[in-house]
PDB file of C-alpha atoms in Angstrom:
ATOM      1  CA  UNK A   1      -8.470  -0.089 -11.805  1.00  0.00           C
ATOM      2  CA  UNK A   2      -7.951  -3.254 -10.881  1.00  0.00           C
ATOM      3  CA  UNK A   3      -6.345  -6.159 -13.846  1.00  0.00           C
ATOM      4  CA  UNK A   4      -3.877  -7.695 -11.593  1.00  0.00           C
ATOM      5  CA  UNK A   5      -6.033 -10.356 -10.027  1.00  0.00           C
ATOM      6  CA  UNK A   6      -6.644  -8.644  -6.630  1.00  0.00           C
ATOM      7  CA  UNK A   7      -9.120  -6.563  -4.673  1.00  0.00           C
ATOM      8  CA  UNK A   8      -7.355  -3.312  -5.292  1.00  0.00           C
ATOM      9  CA  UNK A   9      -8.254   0.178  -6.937  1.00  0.00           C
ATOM     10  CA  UNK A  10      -5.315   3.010  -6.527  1.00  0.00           C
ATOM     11  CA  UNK A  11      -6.944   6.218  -7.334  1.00  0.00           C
ATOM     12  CA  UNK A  12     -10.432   7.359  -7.895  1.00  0.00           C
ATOM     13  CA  UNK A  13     -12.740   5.865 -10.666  1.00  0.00           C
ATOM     14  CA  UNK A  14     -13.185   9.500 -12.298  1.00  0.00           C
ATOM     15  CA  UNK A  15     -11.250  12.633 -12.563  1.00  0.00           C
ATOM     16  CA  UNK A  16      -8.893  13.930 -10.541  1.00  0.00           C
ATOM     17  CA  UNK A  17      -7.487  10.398  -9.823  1.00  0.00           C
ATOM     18  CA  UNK A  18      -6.139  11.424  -6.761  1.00  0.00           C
ATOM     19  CA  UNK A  19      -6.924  13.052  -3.300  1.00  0.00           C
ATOM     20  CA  UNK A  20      -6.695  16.383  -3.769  1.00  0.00           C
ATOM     21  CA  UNK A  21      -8.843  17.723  -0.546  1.00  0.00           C
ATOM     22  CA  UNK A  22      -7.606  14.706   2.020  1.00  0.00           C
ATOM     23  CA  UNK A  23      -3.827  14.830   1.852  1.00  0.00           C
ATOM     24  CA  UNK A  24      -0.643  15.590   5.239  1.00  0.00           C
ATOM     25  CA  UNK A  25       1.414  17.084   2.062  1.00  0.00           C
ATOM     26  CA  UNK A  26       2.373  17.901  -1.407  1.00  0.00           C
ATOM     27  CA  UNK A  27      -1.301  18.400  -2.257  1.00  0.00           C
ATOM     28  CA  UNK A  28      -2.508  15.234  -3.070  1.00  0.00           C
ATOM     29  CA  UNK A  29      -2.919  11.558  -1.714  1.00  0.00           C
ATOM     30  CA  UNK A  30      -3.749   7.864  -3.286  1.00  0.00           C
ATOM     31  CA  UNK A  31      -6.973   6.297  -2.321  1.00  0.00           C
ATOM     32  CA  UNK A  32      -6.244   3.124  -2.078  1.00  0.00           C
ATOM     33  CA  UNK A  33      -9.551   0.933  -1.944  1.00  0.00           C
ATOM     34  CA  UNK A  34      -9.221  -2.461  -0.929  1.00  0.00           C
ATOM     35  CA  UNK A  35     -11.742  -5.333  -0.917  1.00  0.00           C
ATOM     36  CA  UNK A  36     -10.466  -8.977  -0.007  1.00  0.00           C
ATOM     37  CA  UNK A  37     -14.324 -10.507   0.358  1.00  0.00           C
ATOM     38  CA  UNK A  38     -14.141 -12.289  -2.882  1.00  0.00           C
ATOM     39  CA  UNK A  39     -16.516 -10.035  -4.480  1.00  0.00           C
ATOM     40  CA  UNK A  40     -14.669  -7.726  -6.280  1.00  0.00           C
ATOM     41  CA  UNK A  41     -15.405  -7.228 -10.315  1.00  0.00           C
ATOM     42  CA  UNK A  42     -12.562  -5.089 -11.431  1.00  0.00           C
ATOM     43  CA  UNK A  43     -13.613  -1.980 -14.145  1.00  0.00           C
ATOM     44  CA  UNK A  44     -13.372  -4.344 -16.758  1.00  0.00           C
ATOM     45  CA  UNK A  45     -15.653  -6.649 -15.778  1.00  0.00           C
ATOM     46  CA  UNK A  46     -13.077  -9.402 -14.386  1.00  0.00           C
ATOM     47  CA  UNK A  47     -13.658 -10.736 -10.855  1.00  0.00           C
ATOM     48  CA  UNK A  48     -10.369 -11.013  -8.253  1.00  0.00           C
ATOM     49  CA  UNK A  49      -8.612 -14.320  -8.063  1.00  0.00           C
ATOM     50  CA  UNK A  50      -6.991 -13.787  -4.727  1.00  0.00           C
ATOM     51  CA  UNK A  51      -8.327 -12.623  -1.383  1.00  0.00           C
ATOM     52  CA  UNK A  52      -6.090  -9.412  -1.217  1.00  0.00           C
ATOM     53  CA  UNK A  53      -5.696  -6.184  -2.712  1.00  0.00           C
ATOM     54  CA  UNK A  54      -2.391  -4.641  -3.407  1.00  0.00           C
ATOM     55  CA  UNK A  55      -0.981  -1.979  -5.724  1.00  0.00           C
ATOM     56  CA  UNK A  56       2.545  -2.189  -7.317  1.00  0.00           C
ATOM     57  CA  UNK A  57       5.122   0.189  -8.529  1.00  0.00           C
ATOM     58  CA  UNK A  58       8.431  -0.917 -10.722  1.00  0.00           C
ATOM     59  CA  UNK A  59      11.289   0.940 -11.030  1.00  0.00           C
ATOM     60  CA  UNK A  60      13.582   1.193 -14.025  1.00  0.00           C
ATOM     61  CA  UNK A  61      16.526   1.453 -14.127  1.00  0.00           C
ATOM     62  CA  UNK A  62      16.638  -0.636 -10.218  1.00  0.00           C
ATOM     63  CA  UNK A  63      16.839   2.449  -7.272  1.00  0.00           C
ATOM     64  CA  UNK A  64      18.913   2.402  -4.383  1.00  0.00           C
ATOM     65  CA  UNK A  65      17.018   2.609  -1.547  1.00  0.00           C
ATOM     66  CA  UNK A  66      19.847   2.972   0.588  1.00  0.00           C
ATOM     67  CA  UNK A  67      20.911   6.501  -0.730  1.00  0.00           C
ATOM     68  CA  UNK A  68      22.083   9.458   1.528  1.00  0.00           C
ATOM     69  CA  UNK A  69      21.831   6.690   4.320  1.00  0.00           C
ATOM     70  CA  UNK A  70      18.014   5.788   4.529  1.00  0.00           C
ATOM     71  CA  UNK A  71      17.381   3.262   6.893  1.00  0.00           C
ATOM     72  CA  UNK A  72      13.463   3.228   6.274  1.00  0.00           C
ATOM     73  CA  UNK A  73      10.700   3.619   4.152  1.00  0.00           C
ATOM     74  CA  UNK A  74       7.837   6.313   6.023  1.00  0.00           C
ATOM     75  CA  UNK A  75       4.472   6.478   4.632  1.00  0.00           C
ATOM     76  CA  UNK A  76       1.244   8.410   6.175  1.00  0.00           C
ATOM     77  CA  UNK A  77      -1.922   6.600   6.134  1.00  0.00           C
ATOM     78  CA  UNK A  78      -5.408   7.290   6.975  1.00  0.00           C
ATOM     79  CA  UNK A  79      -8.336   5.163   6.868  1.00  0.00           C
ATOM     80  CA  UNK A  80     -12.231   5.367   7.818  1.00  0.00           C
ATOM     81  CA  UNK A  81     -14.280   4.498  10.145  1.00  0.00           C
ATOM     82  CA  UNK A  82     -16.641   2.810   7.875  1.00  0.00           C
ATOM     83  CA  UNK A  83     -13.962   0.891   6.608  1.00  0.00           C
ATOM     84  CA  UNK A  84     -13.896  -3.042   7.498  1.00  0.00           C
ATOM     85  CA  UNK A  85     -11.177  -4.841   8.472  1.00  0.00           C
ATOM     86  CA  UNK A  86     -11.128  -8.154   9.588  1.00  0.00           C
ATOM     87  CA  UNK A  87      -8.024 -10.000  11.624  1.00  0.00           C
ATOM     88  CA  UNK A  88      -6.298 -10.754   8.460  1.00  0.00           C
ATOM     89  CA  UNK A  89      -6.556  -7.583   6.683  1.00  0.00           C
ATOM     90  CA  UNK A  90      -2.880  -5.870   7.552  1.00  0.00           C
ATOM     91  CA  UNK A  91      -1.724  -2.926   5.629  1.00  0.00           C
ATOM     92  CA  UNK A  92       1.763  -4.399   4.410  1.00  0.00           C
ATOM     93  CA  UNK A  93       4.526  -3.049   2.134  1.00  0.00           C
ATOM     94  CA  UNK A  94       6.741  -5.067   0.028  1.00  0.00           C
ATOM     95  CA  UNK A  95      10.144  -4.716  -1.641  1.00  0.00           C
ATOM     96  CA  UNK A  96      11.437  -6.407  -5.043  1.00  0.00           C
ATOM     97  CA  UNK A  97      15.240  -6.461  -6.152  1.00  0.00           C
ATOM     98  CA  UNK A  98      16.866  -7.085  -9.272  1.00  0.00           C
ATOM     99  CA  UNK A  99      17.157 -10.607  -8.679  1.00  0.00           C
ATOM    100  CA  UNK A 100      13.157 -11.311  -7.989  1.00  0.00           C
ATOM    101  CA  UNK A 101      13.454 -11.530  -4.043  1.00  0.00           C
ATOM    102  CA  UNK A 102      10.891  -9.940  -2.273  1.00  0.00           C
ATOM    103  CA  UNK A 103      10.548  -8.905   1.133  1.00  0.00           C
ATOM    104  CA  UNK A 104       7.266  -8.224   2.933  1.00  0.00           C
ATOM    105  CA  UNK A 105       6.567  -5.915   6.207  1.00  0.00           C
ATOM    106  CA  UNK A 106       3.593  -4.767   7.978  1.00  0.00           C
ATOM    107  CA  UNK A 107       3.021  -1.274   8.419  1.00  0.00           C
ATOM    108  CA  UNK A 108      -0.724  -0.989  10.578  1.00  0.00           C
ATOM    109  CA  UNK A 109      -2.709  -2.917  12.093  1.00  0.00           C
ATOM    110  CA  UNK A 110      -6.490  -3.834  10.970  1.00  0.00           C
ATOM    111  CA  UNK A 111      -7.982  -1.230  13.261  1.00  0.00           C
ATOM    112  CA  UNK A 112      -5.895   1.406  11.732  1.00  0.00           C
ATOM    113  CA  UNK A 113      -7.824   0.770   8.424  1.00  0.00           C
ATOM    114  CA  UNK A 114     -10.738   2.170  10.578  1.00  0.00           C
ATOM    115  CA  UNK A 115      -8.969   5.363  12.015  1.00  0.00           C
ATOM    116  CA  UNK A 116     -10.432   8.466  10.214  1.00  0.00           C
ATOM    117  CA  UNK A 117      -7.069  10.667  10.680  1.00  0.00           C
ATOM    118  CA  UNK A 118      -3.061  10.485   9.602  1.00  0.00           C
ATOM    119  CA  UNK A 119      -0.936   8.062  10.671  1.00  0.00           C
ATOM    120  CA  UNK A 120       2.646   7.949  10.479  1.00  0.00           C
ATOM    121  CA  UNK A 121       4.119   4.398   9.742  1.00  0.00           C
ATOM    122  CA  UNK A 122       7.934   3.155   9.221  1.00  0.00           C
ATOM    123  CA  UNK A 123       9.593   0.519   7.912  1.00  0.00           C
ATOM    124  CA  UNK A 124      12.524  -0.059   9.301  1.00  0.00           C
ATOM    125  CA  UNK A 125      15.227  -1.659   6.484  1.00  0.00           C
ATOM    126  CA  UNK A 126      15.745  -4.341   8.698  1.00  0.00           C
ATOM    127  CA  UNK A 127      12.411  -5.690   8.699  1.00  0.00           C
ATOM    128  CA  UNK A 128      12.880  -6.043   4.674  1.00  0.00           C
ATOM    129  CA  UNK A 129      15.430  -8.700   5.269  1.00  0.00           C
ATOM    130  CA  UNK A 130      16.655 -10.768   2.122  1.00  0.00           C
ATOM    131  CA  UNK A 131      16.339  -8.107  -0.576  1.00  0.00           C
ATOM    132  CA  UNK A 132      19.025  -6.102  -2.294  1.00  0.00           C
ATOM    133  CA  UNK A 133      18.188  -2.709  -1.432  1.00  0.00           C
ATOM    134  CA  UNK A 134      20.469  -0.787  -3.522  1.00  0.00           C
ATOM    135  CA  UNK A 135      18.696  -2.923  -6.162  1.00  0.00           C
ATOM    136  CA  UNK A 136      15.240  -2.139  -5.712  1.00  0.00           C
ATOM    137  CA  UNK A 137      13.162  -3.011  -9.288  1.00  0.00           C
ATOM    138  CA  UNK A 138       9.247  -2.522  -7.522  1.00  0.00           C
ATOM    139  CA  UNK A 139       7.661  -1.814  -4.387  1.00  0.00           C
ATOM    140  CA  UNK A 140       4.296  -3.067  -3.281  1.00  0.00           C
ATOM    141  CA  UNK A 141       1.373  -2.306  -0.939  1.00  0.00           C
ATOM    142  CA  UNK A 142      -1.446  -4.684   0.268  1.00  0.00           C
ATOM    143  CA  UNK A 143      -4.221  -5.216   2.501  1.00  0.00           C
ATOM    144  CA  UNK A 144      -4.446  -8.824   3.736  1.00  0.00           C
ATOM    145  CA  UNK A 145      -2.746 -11.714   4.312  1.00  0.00           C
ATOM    146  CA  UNK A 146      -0.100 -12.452   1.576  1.00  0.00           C
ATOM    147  CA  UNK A 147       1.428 -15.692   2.839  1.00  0.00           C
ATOM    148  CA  UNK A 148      -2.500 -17.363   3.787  1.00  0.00           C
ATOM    149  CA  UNK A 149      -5.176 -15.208   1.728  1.00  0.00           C
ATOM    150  CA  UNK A 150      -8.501 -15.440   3.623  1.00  0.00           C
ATOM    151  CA  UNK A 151     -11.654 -13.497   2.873  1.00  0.00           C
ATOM    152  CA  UNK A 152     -11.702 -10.123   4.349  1.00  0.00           C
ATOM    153  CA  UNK A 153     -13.192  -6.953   4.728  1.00  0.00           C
ATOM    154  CA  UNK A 154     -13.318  -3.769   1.960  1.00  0.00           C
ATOM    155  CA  UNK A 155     -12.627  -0.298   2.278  1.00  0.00           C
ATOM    156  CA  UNK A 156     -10.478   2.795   1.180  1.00  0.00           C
ATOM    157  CA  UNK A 157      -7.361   3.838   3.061  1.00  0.00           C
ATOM    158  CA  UNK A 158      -5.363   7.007   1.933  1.00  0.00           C
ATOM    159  CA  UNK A 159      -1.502   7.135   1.419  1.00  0.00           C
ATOM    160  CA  UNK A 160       0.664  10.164   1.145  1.00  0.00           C
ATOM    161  CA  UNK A 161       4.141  10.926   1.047  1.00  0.00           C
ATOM    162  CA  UNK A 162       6.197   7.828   0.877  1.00  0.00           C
ATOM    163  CA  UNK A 163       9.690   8.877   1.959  1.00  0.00           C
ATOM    164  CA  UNK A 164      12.786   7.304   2.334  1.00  0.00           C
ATOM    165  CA  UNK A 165      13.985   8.385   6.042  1.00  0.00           C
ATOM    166  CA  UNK A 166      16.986   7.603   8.303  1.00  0.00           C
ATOM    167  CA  UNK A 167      14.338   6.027  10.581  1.00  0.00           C
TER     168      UNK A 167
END
């Protein structure tokens, strides 16, 4: 909950941890709550130090995200219409290779953090540029602007089955 300097909680605060009633598959979902207004005091008592929220997963041993010919990463997202979202607050997703590069793409829009049903988002390889992808050591996922943090808007928005897809 929180720890890594950012706006971000991925899961619920108590038990079960993850969407179990708001999911498009595989019975569950991550909330992902976001809050980039420079407010946010993580669990353990620590305020953010940057004006964005993102959530991280390594990988170990490195994956290769090119397997079986993937060309894309798909995710489904939903957000909620009493979500805000200002002009800087993209969803993004981020790649990390073996060698530290990191590659950064936006998946929606700041008024689809505001849509209360599924979306179905892509990543096309080719907008992850720069990174080895048969290397792959983390992925990442963020709401805001990485490059130029500004203050934001908060909010949860729900991700389920994050695929790798021939696109």
């Amino acid at each position: 909950y929180g720890g890594n300097g950012t706006g971000s909680t991925a899961g619920n605060l108590l038990a079960p941890f993850m969407a179990r009633s708001n999911v498009v598959r595989d019975g569950q979902s991550l909330p992902f709550l976001y809050n980039n207004t420079g407010q946010f005091i993580d669990a353990e008592g620590r305020p953010a130090t940057r004006l964005v929220s993102e959530i991280t997963r390594a990988f170990s041993p490195a994956q290769d995200f090119t397997r079986s010919g993937s060309a894309a990463v798909t995710l489904w997202i939903q957000g909620d219409v009493n979500n805000t979202a200002e002009a800087g607050d993209v969803l993004y997703l981020g790649v990390k290779d073996a060698a530290g590069h990191e590659a950064v793409a936006t998946v929606a829009q700041p008024s689809d953090l505001r849509k209360f049903y599924w979306l179905e988002k892509s990543v096309p390889f080719t907008q992850l540029a720069g990174v080895d992808l048969t290397q792959v050591t983390g992925m990442f996922l963020g709401v805001g602007n990485r490059a130029a943090p500004v203050t934001g808007g908060s909010g949860t928005v729900f991700i389920d089955g994050i695929v790798l897809t021939a696109e």
